[in-house]
Coordinates of C-alpha atoms in Angstrom, one line a residue:
Chain C
X1225 CA -16.7 -89.6 -41.0
X1226 CA -18.8 -91.9 -39.0
X1227 CA -17.4 -94.8 -41.1
X1228 CA -13.9 -93.7 -40.2
X1229 CA -14.6 -93.5 -36.5
X1230 CA -16.4 -96.9 -36.6
X1231 CA -13.3 -98.4 -38.3
X1232 CA -11.0 -97.0 -35.7
X1233 CA -13.2 -98.4 -33.0
X1234 CA -13.2 -101.7 -34.7
X1235 CA -9.4 -101.8 -34.9
X1236 CA -9.1 -100.9 -31.3
X1237 CA -11.4 -103.7 -30.3
X1238 CA -9.6 -106.1 -32.7
X1239 CA -6.2 -105.5 -31.1
X1240 CA -7.6 -105.9 -27.6
X1241 CA -7.3 -102.3 -26.5
X1242 CA -10.4 -100.6 -25.1
X1243 CA -10.6 -96.8 -25.3
X1244 CA -11.0 -95.3 -21.8
X1245 CA -12.7 -92.1 -21.0
X1246 CA -11.5 -90.5 -17.7
X1247 CA -13.0 -88.0 -15.4
X1248 CA -10.7 -85.8 -13.3
X1249 CA -11.7 -84.7 -9.8
X1250 CA -10.4 -81.7 -8.0
X1251 CA -11.3 -79.9 -4.7
X1252 CA -13.3 -76.7 -5.1
X1253 CA -11.0 -74.1 -3.9
X1254 CA -11.7 -71.7 -0.9
X1255 CA -14.9 -73.5 0.1
X1256 CA -16.3 -75.2 3.2
X1257 CA -15.5 -78.7 2.0
X1258 CA -18.9 -79.4 0.3
X1259 CA -18.0 -79.1 -3.4
X1260 CA -16.0 -81.1 -5.9
X1261 CA -15.0 -80.0 -9.4
X1262 CA -15.4 -82.7 -12.0
X1263 CA -13.7 -82.3 -15.4
X1264 CA -13.7 -84.5 -18.5
X1265 CA -12.2 -84.7 -22.0
X1266 CA -14.2 -83.5 -25.0
X1267 CA -17.3 -85.4 -25.8
X1268 CA -18.3 -87.8 -27.4
X1269 CA -16.0 -90.7 -26.2
X1270 CA -14.7 -92.7 -29.1
X1271 CA -17.1 -95.6 -28.4
X1272 CA -20.1 -93.3 -28.9
X1273 CA -18.7 -91.4 -31.8
X1274 CA -21.2 -92.9 -34.2
X1275 CA -24.1 -92.1 -31.9
X1276 CA -22.8 -88.7 -30.6
X1277 CA -25.5 -88.3 -27.9
X1278 CA -26.8 -84.9 -27.1
X1279 CA -26.7 -85.5 -23.3
X1280 CA -25.0 -87.8 -20.8
X1281 CA -25.8 -88.6 -17.2
X1282 CA -23.4 -87.3 -14.6
X1283 CA -23.5 -89.8 -11.7
X1284 CA -22.2 -90.0 -8.2
X1285 CA -21.7 -92.8 -5.6
X1286 CA -21.0 -92.2 -2.0
X1287 CA -18.5 -94.2 0.1
X1288 CA -18.2 -97.1 -2.4
X1289 CA -18.4 -97.3 -6.2
X1290 CA -21.4 -99.5 -6.1
X1291 CA -24.6 -97.5 -6.4
X1292 CA -24.4 -94.6 -8.7
X1293 CA -27.2 -92.0 -8.7
X1294 CA -27.7 -89.4 -11.4
X1295 CA -26.6 -85.9 -10.3
X1296 CA -27.2 -83.8 -13.4
X1297 CA -27.2 -83.9 -17.2
X1298 CA -24.1 -83.1 -19.1
X1299 CA -24.7 -81.6 -22.5
X1300 CA -22.4 -82.3 -25.5
X1301 CA -22.5 -78.6 -26.3
X1302 CA -21.1 -77.7 -22.8
X1303 CA -17.7 -76.1 -23.7
X1304 CA -16.6 -75.8 -20.1
X1305 CA -16.1 -79.6 -19.9
X1306 CA -16.6 -79.4 -16.2
X1307 CA -19.2 -79.4 -13.5
X1308 CA -19.3 -78.6 -9.8
X1309 CA -21.1 -81.0 -7.5
X1310 CA -22.4 -79.0 -4.5
X1311 CA -23.9 -79.6 -1.0
X1312 CA -21.8 -82.7 -0.3
X1313 CA -21.1 -84.0 3.1
X1314 CA -17.8 -83.4 4.7
X1315 CA -15.7 -86.4 5.6
X1316 CA -17.2 -88.8 3.1
X1317 CA -15.7 -90.2 -0.1
X1318 CA -17.2 -89.7 -3.5
X1319 CA -17.0 -91.5 -6.9
X1320 CA -18.1 -90.1 -10.2
X1321 CA -18.7 -91.3 -13.7
X1322 CA -20.5 -90.2 -16.9
X1323 CA -22.9 -92.6 -18.5
X1324 CA -25.1 -93.0 -21.5
X1325 CA -27.9 -95.4 -22.0
X1326 CA -30.4 -96.0 -24.8
X1327 CA -32.3 -99.1 -26.0
X1328 CA -29.2 -100.4 -27.8
X1329 CA -26.3 -99.0 -26.0
X1330 CA -25.0 -98.8 -22.4
X1331 CA -21.9 -96.9 -21.8
X1332 CA -20.0 -95.8 -18.7
X1333 CA -16.8 -93.8 -18.4
X1334 CA -14.1 -94.9 -16.1
X1335 CA -14.9 -94.3 -12.4
X1336 CA -13.2 -91.4 -10.9
X1337 CA -12.5 -91.5 -7.2
X1338 CA -12.3 -92.0 -4.3
X1339 CA -12.2 -88.3 -3.6
X1340 CA -13.1 -86.4 -0.5
X1341 CA -13.6 -82.6 -0.6
X1342 CA -11.3 -80.6 1.6
X1343 CA -12.4 -77.9 4.0
X1344 CA -10.5 -74.6 3.6
X1345 CA -9.8 -72.3 6.5
X1346 CA -8.9 -69.2 4.5
X1347 CA -10.4 -67.8 1.3
X1348 CA -7.3 -66.8 -0.6
X1349 CA -9.4 -65.0 -3.2
X1350 CA -10.4 -62.5 -0.5
X1351 CA -6.8 -61.5 0.4
X1352 CA -7.3 -58.2 -1.5
X1353 CA -10.3 -57.4 0.7
X1354 CA -8.3 -58.3 3.8
X1355 CA -5.5 -56.0 2.8
X1356 CA -8.0 -53.2 2.1
X1357 CA -9.6 -53.7 5.5
X1358 CA -6.2 -53.7 7.2
X1359 CA -5.2 -50.5 5.4
X1360 CA -8.5 -48.9 6.3
X1361 CA -8.3 -50.1 9.9
X1362 CA -4.8 -48.8 10.3
X1363 CA -5.6 -45.4 8.8
X1364 CA -8.8 -44.9 10.8
X1365 CA -7.2 -46.2 13.9
X1366 CA -4.2 -43.9 13.5
X1367 CA -6.5 -40.8 13.1
X1368 CA -8.7 -42.0 16.1
X1369 CA -5.5 -42.1 18.2
X1370 CA -4.4 -38.8 16.9
X1371 CA -7.8 -37.3 17.7
X1372 CA -7.6 -38.9 21.2
X1373 CA -4.3 -37.0 21.8
X1374 CA -6.1 -33.7 21.2
X1375 CA -5.4 -33.0 17.5
X1376 CA -8.2 -31.0 16.1
X1377 CA -9.2 -31.7 12.5
X1378 CA -10.9 -29.4 10.0
X1379 CA -14.2 -30.6 8.6
X1380 CA -15.7 -28.7 5.7
X1381 CA -19.1 -27.3 6.4
X1382 CA -22.0 -29.6 5.3
X1383 CA -24.9 -27.4 4.1
X1384 CA -27.5 -29.8 5.4
X1385 CA -26.1 -30.0 8.8
X1386 CA -25.4 -26.3 9.1
X1387 CA -29.1 -25.8 8.2
X1388 CA -30.1 -28.1 11.1
X1389 CA -30.0 -25.3 13.7
X1390 CA -32.0 -23.1 11.4
X1391 CA -34.6 -25.8 10.8
X1392 CA -35.0 -26.4 14.6
X1393 CA -35.1 -22.7 15.3
X1394 CA -37.8 -22.2 12.6
X1395 CA -40.0 -24.9 14.2
X1396 CA -39.5 -23.3 17.6
X1397 CA -40.4 -19.9 16.4
X1398 CA -43.5 -21.2 14.7
X1399 CA -44.5 -23.3 17.7
X1400 CA -44.8 -26.4 15.6
X1401 CA -43.3 -29.8 16.1
X1402 CA -40.3 -31.4 14.3
X1403 CA -40.8 -34.7 12.5
X1404 CA -38.0 -37.2 12.3
X1405 CA -37.9 -40.4 10.3
X1406 CA -35.2 -43.0 9.9
X1407 CA -37.0 -44.7 7.1
X1408 CA -37.2 -48.5 6.8
X1409 CA -33.8 -49.6 8.0
X1410 CA -33.3 -51.9 10.9
X1411 CA -30.6 -51.4 13.5
X1412 CA -28.2 -53.7 11.6
X1413 CA -27.8 -51.1 8.9
X1414 CA -25.0 -48.5 9.2
X1415 CA -27.4 -45.9 7.8
X1416 CA -29.7 -46.5 10.8
X1417 CA -26.8 -46.2 13.2
X1418 CA -25.8 -43.0 11.6
X1419 CA -29.4 -41.8 11.8
X1420 CA -29.5 -42.5 15.5
X1421 CA -26.3 -40.5 16.0
X1422 CA -27.9 -37.5 14.2
X1423 CA -31.1 -38.0 16.2
X1424 CA -29.2 -37.8 19.4
X1425 CA -27.8 -34.4 18.5
X1426 CA -31.2 -33.2 17.2
X1427 CA -32.9 -34.3 20.5
X1428 CA -30.3 -32.4 22.5
X1429 CA -30.8 -29.2 20.5
X1430 CA -34.6 -29.6 20.6
X1431 CA -34.6 -30.2 24.3
X1432 CA -33.1 -26.8 24.8
X1433 CA -35.9 -25.1 22.9
X1434 CA -38.7 -27.2 24.2
X1435 CA -40.0 -28.0 20.7
X1436 CA -41.9 -31.3 20.4
X1437 CA -40.0 -34.0 18.5
X1438 CA -42.1 -36.7 16.8
X1439 CA -40.5 -39.9 15.6
X1440 CA -42.9 -42.5 14.1
X1441 CA -41.0 -45.7 13.5
X1442 CA -40.9 -48.6 11.1
X1443 CA -38.9 -51.0 13.3
X1444 CA -39.5 -51.9 16.9
X1445 CA -35.8 -52.2 17.7
X1446 CA -35.1 -48.7 16.2
X1447 CA -38.0 -47.4 18.4
X1448 CA -36.4 -48.7 21.5
X1449 CA -33.0 -47.4 20.6
X1450 CA -34.4 -44.0 19.5
X1451 CA -36.2 -43.6 22.9
X1452 CA -33.0 -44.2 24.7
X1453 CA -31.0 -41.9 22.4
X1454 CA -33.6 -39.1 22.8
X1455 CA -33.7 -39.6 26.6
X1456 CA -30.0 -39.2 26.7
X1457 CA -30.2 -36.1 24.5
X1458 CA -32.7 -34.4 26.7
X1459 CA -30.7 -35.4 29.8
X1460 CA -27.5 -33.9 28.3
X1461 CA -29.4 -30.7 27.5
X1462 CA -30.5 -30.5 31.2
X1463 CA -34.2 -31.0 30.4
X1464 CA -34.9 -34.7 31.2
X1465 CA -38.4 -33.9 32.3
X1466 CA -39.4 -32.6 28.9
X1467 CA -38.7 -35.9 27.3
X1468 CA -41.9 -37.6 26.1
X1469 CA -41.3 -41.2 25.1
X1470 CA -44.8 -41.3 23.6
X1471 CA -43.6 -39.1 20.8
X1472 CA -41.3 -41.9 19.6
X1473 CA -43.5 -44.8 18.7
X1474 CA -43.7 -47.9 16.5
X1475 CA -46.2 -47.5 13.7
X1476 CA -46.0 -50.6 11.4
X1477 CA -43.3 -52.5 9.6
X1478 CA -45.3 -52.4 6.4
X1479 CA -43.6 -50.1 3.9
X1480 CA -46.6 -48.2 2.5
X1481 CA -48.5 -48.5 5.8
X1482 CA -45.6 -46.6 7.3
X1483 CA -45.7 -44.0 4.4
X1484 CA -49.4 -43.5 4.9
X1485 CA -49.0 -43.1 8.7
X1486 CA -46.3 -40.6 8.4
X1487 CA -48.2 -38.7 5.7
X1488 CA -51.2 -38.6 8.0
X1489 CA -49.1 -37.3 10.9
X1490 CA -47.7 -34.6 8.7
X1491 CA -51.1 -33.4 7.6
X1492 CA -52.5 -33.5 11.1
X1493 CA -49.6 -32.1 13.1
X1494 CA -48.2 -29.8 10.4
X1495 CA -44.6 -30.0 11.5
X1496 CA -42.4 -27.0 10.6
X1497 CA -39.4 -29.2 10.0
X1498 CA -39.0 -32.7 8.6
X1499 CA -35.8 -34.6 9.0
X1500 CA -35.3 -37.8 7.0
X1501 CA -32.1 -39.6 7.8
X1502 CA -31.6 -43.3 7.2
X1503 CA -32.6 -46.0 4.8
X1504 CA -35.4 -45.1 2.5
X1505 CA -37.0 -47.0 -0.4
X1506 CA -40.0 -46.1 -2.6
X1507 CA -41.7 -44.2 0.2
X1508 CA -39.1 -41.5 0.2
X1509 CA -40.8 -39.3 -2.4
X1510 CA -44.3 -39.9 -0.9
X1511 CA -43.0 -38.6 2.4
X1512 CA -40.9 -35.7 1.0
X1513 CA -43.6 -34.5 -1.4
X1514 CA -46.2 -34.5 1.4
X1515 CA -43.7 -32.6 3.6
X1516 CA -43.2 -30.2 0.7
X1517 CA -46.9 -29.6 0.3
X1518 CA -47.3 -28.5 3.9
X1519 CA -44.5 -26.1 3.6
X1520 CA -42.1 -27.8 6.0
X1521 CA -38.4 -27.2 5.8
X1522 CA -36.9 -30.6 4.9
X1523 CA -33.4 -32.0 5.4
X1524 CA -32.7 -35.6 4.2
X1525 CA -29.9 -38.0 3.9
X1526 CA -29.8 -41.6 2.8
X1527 CA -27.4 -44.3 1.6
X1528 CA -29.5 -45.1 -1.5
X1529 CA -28.4 -43.2 -4.6
X1530 CA -31.8 -43.7 -6.2
X1531 CA -33.8 -42.3 -3.3
X1532 CA -31.2 -39.5 -3.0
X1533 CA -32.4 -38.2 -6.4
X1534 CA -36.0 -38.0 -5.1
X1535 CA -34.9 -36.2 -1.9
X1536 CA -32.9 -33.7 -4.0
X1537 CA -36.0 -32.6 -5.9
X1538 CA -38.3 -32.5 -2.9
X1539 CA -36.2 -31.4 0.0
X1540 CA -34.4 -28.2 0.9
X1541 CA -31.1 -29.8 1.9
X1542 CA -29.8 -33.3 1.2
X1543 CA -26.7 -35.1 2.7
X1544 CA -25.0 -36.8 -0.3
X1545 CA -23.2 -40.1 0.0
X1546 CA -20.9 -40.4 3.0
X1547 CA -22.2 -37.0 4.5
X1548 CA -24.8 -39.0 6.3
X1549 CA -22.2 -41.1 8.0
X1550 CA -20.0 -38.0 8.7
X1551 CA -22.9 -36.2 10.4
X1552 CA -22.4 -37.6 13.9
X1553 CA -18.7 -36.4 13.9
X1554 CA -19.8 -33.1 12.5
X1555 CA -22.6 -32.6 15.1
X1556 CA -20.8 -34.0 18.1
X1557 CA -17.4 -32.6 17.4
X1558 CA -15.9 -35.7 19.1
X1559 CA -12.3 -35.7 18.0
X1560 CA -12.2 -39.5 17.8
X1561 CA -15.2 -39.6 15.5
X1562 CA -13.9 -36.7 13.5
X1563 CA -10.6 -38.7 13.3
X1564 CA -12.4 -41.6 11.5
X1565 CA -13.8 -39.1 9.0
X1566 CA -10.3 -37.8 8.3
X1567 CA -9.1 -41.4 7.8
X1568 CA -12.0 -41.9 5.3
X1569 CA -10.9 -38.7 3.5
X1570 CA -7.4 -40.0 3.0
X1571 CA -8.7 -43.4 1.9
X1572 CA -10.6 -41.5 -0.8
X1573 CA -7.4 -40.0 -2.0
X1574 CA -5.9 -43.5 -2.2
X1575 CA -9.0 -44.8 -4.1
X1576 CA -8.9 -42.0 -6.6
X1577 CA -5.2 -42.7 -7.2
X1578 CA -6.0 -46.4 -7.8
X1579 CA -8.8 -45.5 -10.1
X1580 CA -6.6 -43.2 -12.2
X1581 CA -3.8 -45.9 -12.4
X1582 CA -6.3 -48.6 -13.3
X1583 CA -8.0 -46.5 -16.0
X1584 CA -4.6 -45.5 -17.5
X1585 CA -3.4 -49.1 -17.6
X1586 CA -6.7 -50.3 -19.0
X1587 CA -6.3 -47.8 -21.9
X1588 CA -3.2 -49.9 -22.9
X1589 CA -5.1 -53.1 -22.4
X1590 CA -3.1 -53.9 -19.2
X1591 CA -5.8 -55.5 -17.1
X1592 CA -3.6 -57.2 -14.5
X1593 CA -3.9 -54.1 -12.2
X1594 CA -7.7 -54.2 -12.4
X1595 CA -7.7 -57.9 -11.8
X1596 CA -6.0 -57.3 -8.4
X1597 CA -9.3 -56.0 -7.1
X1598 CA -11.4 -58.9 -8.2
X1599 CA -12.8 -60.9 -5.3
X1600 CA -14.1 -64.4 -4.9
Chain P
X1129 CA -20.6 -52.5 33.4
X1130 CA -23.9 -51.2 31.8
X1131 CA -21.8 -49.1 29.5
X1132 CA -19.0 -51.4 28.8
X1133 CA -20.9 -54.7 28.3
X1134 CA -22.7 -53.6 25.1
X1135 CA -19.5 -52.3 23.7
X1136 CA -17.7 -55.6 24.4
X1137 CA -20.6 -57.5 22.8
X1138 CA -20.4 -55.2 19.7
X1139 CA -16.7 -55.7 19.5
X1140 CA -16.8 -59.5 19.9
X1141 CA -19.6 -60.0 17.3
X1142 CA -18.2 -57.4 14.9
X1143 CA -14.8 -59.2 14.9
X1144 CA -16.3 -62.6 14.6
X1145 CA -18.5 -61.6 11.6
X1146 CA -15.6 -59.9 10.0
X1147 CA -13.4 -62.9 10.4
X1148 CA -15.9 -65.4 9.1
X1149 CA -16.0 -63.5 5.8
X1150 CA -12.5 -64.7 5.2
X1151 CA -13.0 -68.2 6.6
X1152 CA -15.0 -70.5 4.3
X1153 CA -14.9 -73.6 6.6
X1154 CA -18.1 -75.3 7.8
X1155 CA -17.5 -74.2 11.3
X1156 CA -17.4 -70.6 10.2
X1157 CA -20.6 -70.8 8.1
X1158 CA -22.3 -72.5 11.1
X1159 CA -21.3 -69.6 13.3
X1160 CA -22.6 -67.1 10.8
X1161 CA -26.0 -68.9 10.4
X1162 CA -26.3 -69.3 14.2
X1163 CA -25.7 -65.6 14.8
X1164 CA -28.0 -64.5 12.0
X1165 CA -30.7 -66.9 13.4
X1166 CA -30.4 -65.3 16.8
X1167 CA -30.6 -61.9 15.3
X1168 CA -33.9 -63.0 13.8
X1169 CA -35.1 -64.4 17.1
X1170 CA -34.2 -61.1 18.9
X1171 CA -36.0 -59.1 16.2
X1172 CA -39.1 -61.2 16.6
X1173 CA -39.0 -60.6 20.4
X1174 CA -38.6 -56.9 19.8
X1175 CA -41.7 -56.9 17.6
X1176 CA -43.7 -57.8 20.8
X1177 CA -42.2 -54.7 22.4
X1178 CA -43.2 -52.7 19.4
X1179 CA -46.8 -53.9 19.5
X1180 CA -47.1 -53.2 23.2
X1181 CA -45.8 -49.7 22.5
X1182 CA -48.2 -49.3 19.6
X1183 CA -51.2 -50.3 21.8
X1184 CA -50.1 -48.0 24.6
X1185 CA -49.7 -45.0 22.2
X1186 CA -53.2 -45.5 20.7
X1187 CA -54.8 -46.4 24.1
X1188 CA -53.5 -43.1 25.5
X1189 CA -54.9 -41.1 22.6
X1190 CA -58.3 -42.9 23.0
X1191 CA -58.4 -42.3 26.8
X1192 CA -57.6 -38.6 26.2
X1193 CA -60.2 -38.3 23.5
X1194 CA -57.5 -36.7 21.3
X1195 CA -58.4 -35.5 17.8
X1196 CA -59.2 -38.4 15.6
X1197 CA -59.3 -40.8 18.5
X1198 CA -61.8 -42.9 16.6
X1199 CA -59.1 -43.9 14.1
X1200 CA -56.8 -44.9 17.0
X1201 CA -59.7 -47.2 18.1
X1202 CA -59.9 -48.7 14.6
X1203 CA -56.2 -49.3 14.6
X1204 CA -56.3 -51.3 17.9
X1205 CA -59.4 -53.2 16.9
X1206 CA -57.9 -54.1 13.5
X1207 CA -54.7 -55.3 15.2
X1208 CA -56.6 -57.4 17.7
X1209 CA -59.0 -58.7 15.0
X1210 CA -56.2 -59.7 12.6
X1211 CA -54.2 -61.5 15.3
X1212 CA -57.4 -63.3 16.4
X1213 CA -58.3 -64.4 12.9
X1214 CA -54.7 -65.5 12.3
X1215 CA -54.4 -67.6 15.5
X1216 CA -58.0 -69.0 15.2
X1217 CA -58.1 -70.0 11.5
X1218 CA -54.4 -70.2 10.5
X1219 CA -52.7 -68.4 7.6
X1220 CA -53.0 -71.0 4.8
X1221 CA -54.3 -70.1 1.4
X1222 CA -58.0 -69.4 1.5
X1223 CA -58.1 -68.7 5.2
X1224 CA -60.0 -65.6 6.5
X1225 CA -56.6 -64.1 7.4
X1226 CA -55.2 -64.4 3.9
X1227 CA -58.5 -63.1 2.5
X1228 CA -58.3 -60.0 4.6
X1229 CA -54.6 -59.6 3.6
X1230 CA -55.2 -60.1 -0.1
X1231 CA -58.4 -58.0 -0.4
X1232 CA -57.9 -55.3 2.2
X1233 CA -54.2 -54.9 3.2
X1234 CA -52.7 -55.4 -0.3
X1235 CA -55.1 -53.0 -2.1
X1236 CA -54.6 -50.4 0.6
X1237 CA -50.8 -50.7 0.2
X1238 CA -51.1 -50.6 -3.6
X1239 CA -53.2 -47.4 -3.3
X1240 CA -50.5 -45.7 -1.3
X1241 CA -47.8 -46.9 -3.7
X1242 CA -49.8 -45.6 -6.6
X1243 CA -49.6 -42.1 -5.2
X1244 CA -46.0 -42.2 -6.2
X1245 CA -46.9 -41.7 -9.8
X1246 CA -48.5 -38.3 -9.0
X1247 CA -45.8 -37.3 -6.6
X1248 CA -43.1 -38.1 -9.3
X1249 CA -45.0 -35.8 -11.7
X1250 CA -45.2 -32.9 -9.2
X1251 CA -41.6 -33.4 -8.1
X1252 CA -40.4 -33.5 -11.7
X1253 CA -42.4 -30.4 -12.6
X1254 CA -40.7 -28.5 -9.8
X1255 CA -37.3 -30.1 -10.2
X1256 CA -36.9 -29.7 -13.9
X1257 CA -37.8 -26.0 -14.2
X1258 CA -35.1 -24.4 -16.4
X1259 CA -34.0 -21.7 -14.1
X1260 CA -30.3 -21.7 -14.9
X1261 CA -27.7 -23.5 -17.2
X1262 CA -27.4 -26.6 -14.9
X1263 CA -31.2 -26.9 -14.7
X1264 CA -31.4 -26.7 -18.5
X1265 CA -28.8 -29.5 -18.8
X1266 CA -30.8 -31.6 -16.3
X1267 CA -34.0 -30.9 -18.2
X1268 CA -32.4 -31.9 -21.5
X1269 CA -31.0 -35.2 -20.0
X1270 CA -34.5 -35.9 -18.5
X1271 CA -36.2 -35.4 -21.9
X1272 CA -33.8 -37.7 -23.6
X1273 CA -34.0 -40.4 -20.9
X1274 CA -37.8 -40.3 -20.5
X1275 CA -38.4 -40.3 -24.2
X1276 CA -35.6 -42.7 -25.0
X1277 CA -36.8 -45.3 -22.6
X1278 CA -40.5 -45.0 -23.3
X1279 CA -41.9 -47.4 -25.8
X1280 CA -42.2 -44.9 -28.7
X1281 CA -38.9 -43.1 -28.1
X1282 CA -37.1 -46.4 -27.6
X1283 CA -37.6 -47.2 -31.3
X1284 CA -36.2 -43.9 -32.4
X1285 CA -32.4 -44.5 -32.6
X1286 CA -30.9 -41.2 -31.6
X1287 CA -33.2 -40.9 -28.5
X1288 CA -32.6 -44.4 -27.3
X1289 CA -28.8 -44.2 -27.9
X1290 CA -28.5 -40.9 -26.2
X1291 CA -30.6 -42.1 -23.2
X1292 CA -28.4 -45.3 -22.9
X1293 CA -25.2 -43.2 -23.1
X1294 CA -26.4 -40.8 -20.4
X1295 CA -27.4 -43.7 -18.1
X1296 CA -24.2 -45.6 -18.7
X1297 CA -21.7 -42.8 -18.6
X1298 CA -22.3 -39.5 -16.7
X1299 CA -25.1 -41.0 -14.5
X1300 CA -23.2 -44.2 -13.7
X1301 CA -20.0 -42.2 -13.0
X1302 CA -21.9 -40.0 -10.5
X1303 CA -23.6 -43.0 -8.9
X1304 CA -20.3 -44.9 -8.5
X1305 CA -18.8 -41.8 -6.9
X1306 CA -21.7 -41.9 -4.4
X1307 CA -21.2 -45.7 -3.9
X1308 CA -17.6 -45.3 -3.0
X1309 CA -18.5 -42.5 -0.5
X1310 CA -21.3 -44.6 1.0
X1311 CA -19.0 -47.7 1.2
X1312 CA -16.2 -45.7 3.0
X1313 CA -18.8 -44.2 5.3
X1314 CA -20.2 -47.6 6.0
X1315 CA -16.7 -49.0 6.8
X1316 CA -16.0 -46.0 9.1
X1317 CA -19.3 -46.3 11.0
X1318 CA -18.8 -50.1 11.4
X1319 CA -15.2 -49.6 12.7
X1320 CA -16.4 -46.9 15.1
X1321 CA -19.1 -49.2 16.4
X1322 CA -16.8 -52.2 16.6
X1323 CA -14.0 -50.2 18.3
X1324 CA -16.5 -48.6 20.7
X1325 CA -15.8 -45.1 19.5
X1326 CA -19.4 -44.5 18.4
X1327 CA -21.7 -44.9 21.4
X1328 CA -24.6 -42.6 20.7
X1329 CA -26.8 -45.4 19.4
X1330 CA -26.5 -47.1 22.8
X1331 CA -28.4 -44.3 24.4
X1332 CA -26.6 -44.2 27.8
X1333 CA -23.2 -42.5 27.4

């Protein structure tokens, strides 16, 4: 075989024709103009057929094809026959080539270029996300407007939220405090925002009964927000004087330091009710089991499916999935907020329909429908 | 203005961050990194507020000689001491600060974390009691999964296969259902915040 290739090469050289190995450059689609796609034909090139090297140097030159520097190694076994050169500077021109060098041979492919990567202003691969957001926005917006016009929507009772009054009443009767925790989430997390909404309603209810509300915090921003939310709740309930900002305090941003601190508070203060709403991680079971050991009634809700399982075994009531986010509408009864929940419910129907259609088509090996939902 | 300004800020930044997801240009990624940098700066500033609040809380408890006030004193002293050591000797490897972190903070945190093993056992004992048909099903699933994933059970084919099937099918289906719900809830909350419908988190209504 090697003899045959050598003979072909010899004939090519004899008749004055040199074999050329080309690279093909293309702009990386939907990027910020810092990437180029380099493609090549199958390796080895005819000139190196008898050597058939394992690796080649992939080289780049900037602005002029004079000084090439190695970018990466290209393996003969690479079946993609392409590479992406990243972190390039916008507005400059680039040249590429493959090269191979050993003690006896120096080989370079033809130079590809000049080529300048293009900056894109719209990621076409995310069109499906845009359509999804628009549909969601339109539906939620429609129900907000409908709610604003006075339409009252039905919300199914959520056991954990129905039990909230009972839990607060129990603490009041026992003369013990209520402990609230929003876990480890910062204010950027939707679960923390949802938690603050629930906390506002809890503060309002607690203010009416004069029950102490303790809220040790893991995040200083959440602490500041929680103090304002609680102050507002107490004011709404007509008992602004009863609000004690010292009961809402920052403990530490350390995960297990926070768990230890809250466990300590539980064991010292012996709250009758523990409310865990927000983002929780490994500390969830440490908190919930300690709460369980002191006999507190516990209600929890989190956006983490893993921690939800821990709360289910250790707490009396758990808000599952989107119930955490629905809680503020449920507790406040604000028709606009309830409207967004209705919008989400109808979106769920659409999603279920899409899942059924996708599953049915996939059974017949028709994947085009599923591929419509792939993003880039 | 005190009420509308935060809502306008939320709306503006919410829309900008949403739009940049669809715009891959350099300008868009610069805007994103600038905003996230500022978020970090604001967070760092808020940490000062948190520390002041923490000092105040513990100082009040010490001044009132509340139960366990001695521990409040230890907290304040530890905070001041760690800050002093960090500023005075730096935080490079081998510094007193890192020594304290590696040989005091880290073991203490690991100790609290290790409690989880015992709490898992007690929670599992309570949660997996076969009181009714559903609980029996849960218990059976648990036995297969725990035994199937453990080193010995993993080498016994039926256990490992059943465990993998339970994790990949019924368990995954339930989790995906929760994910969809959480995703929709997240979108709804984000839209409520961006559109100014949700204002409880602002405190002042």
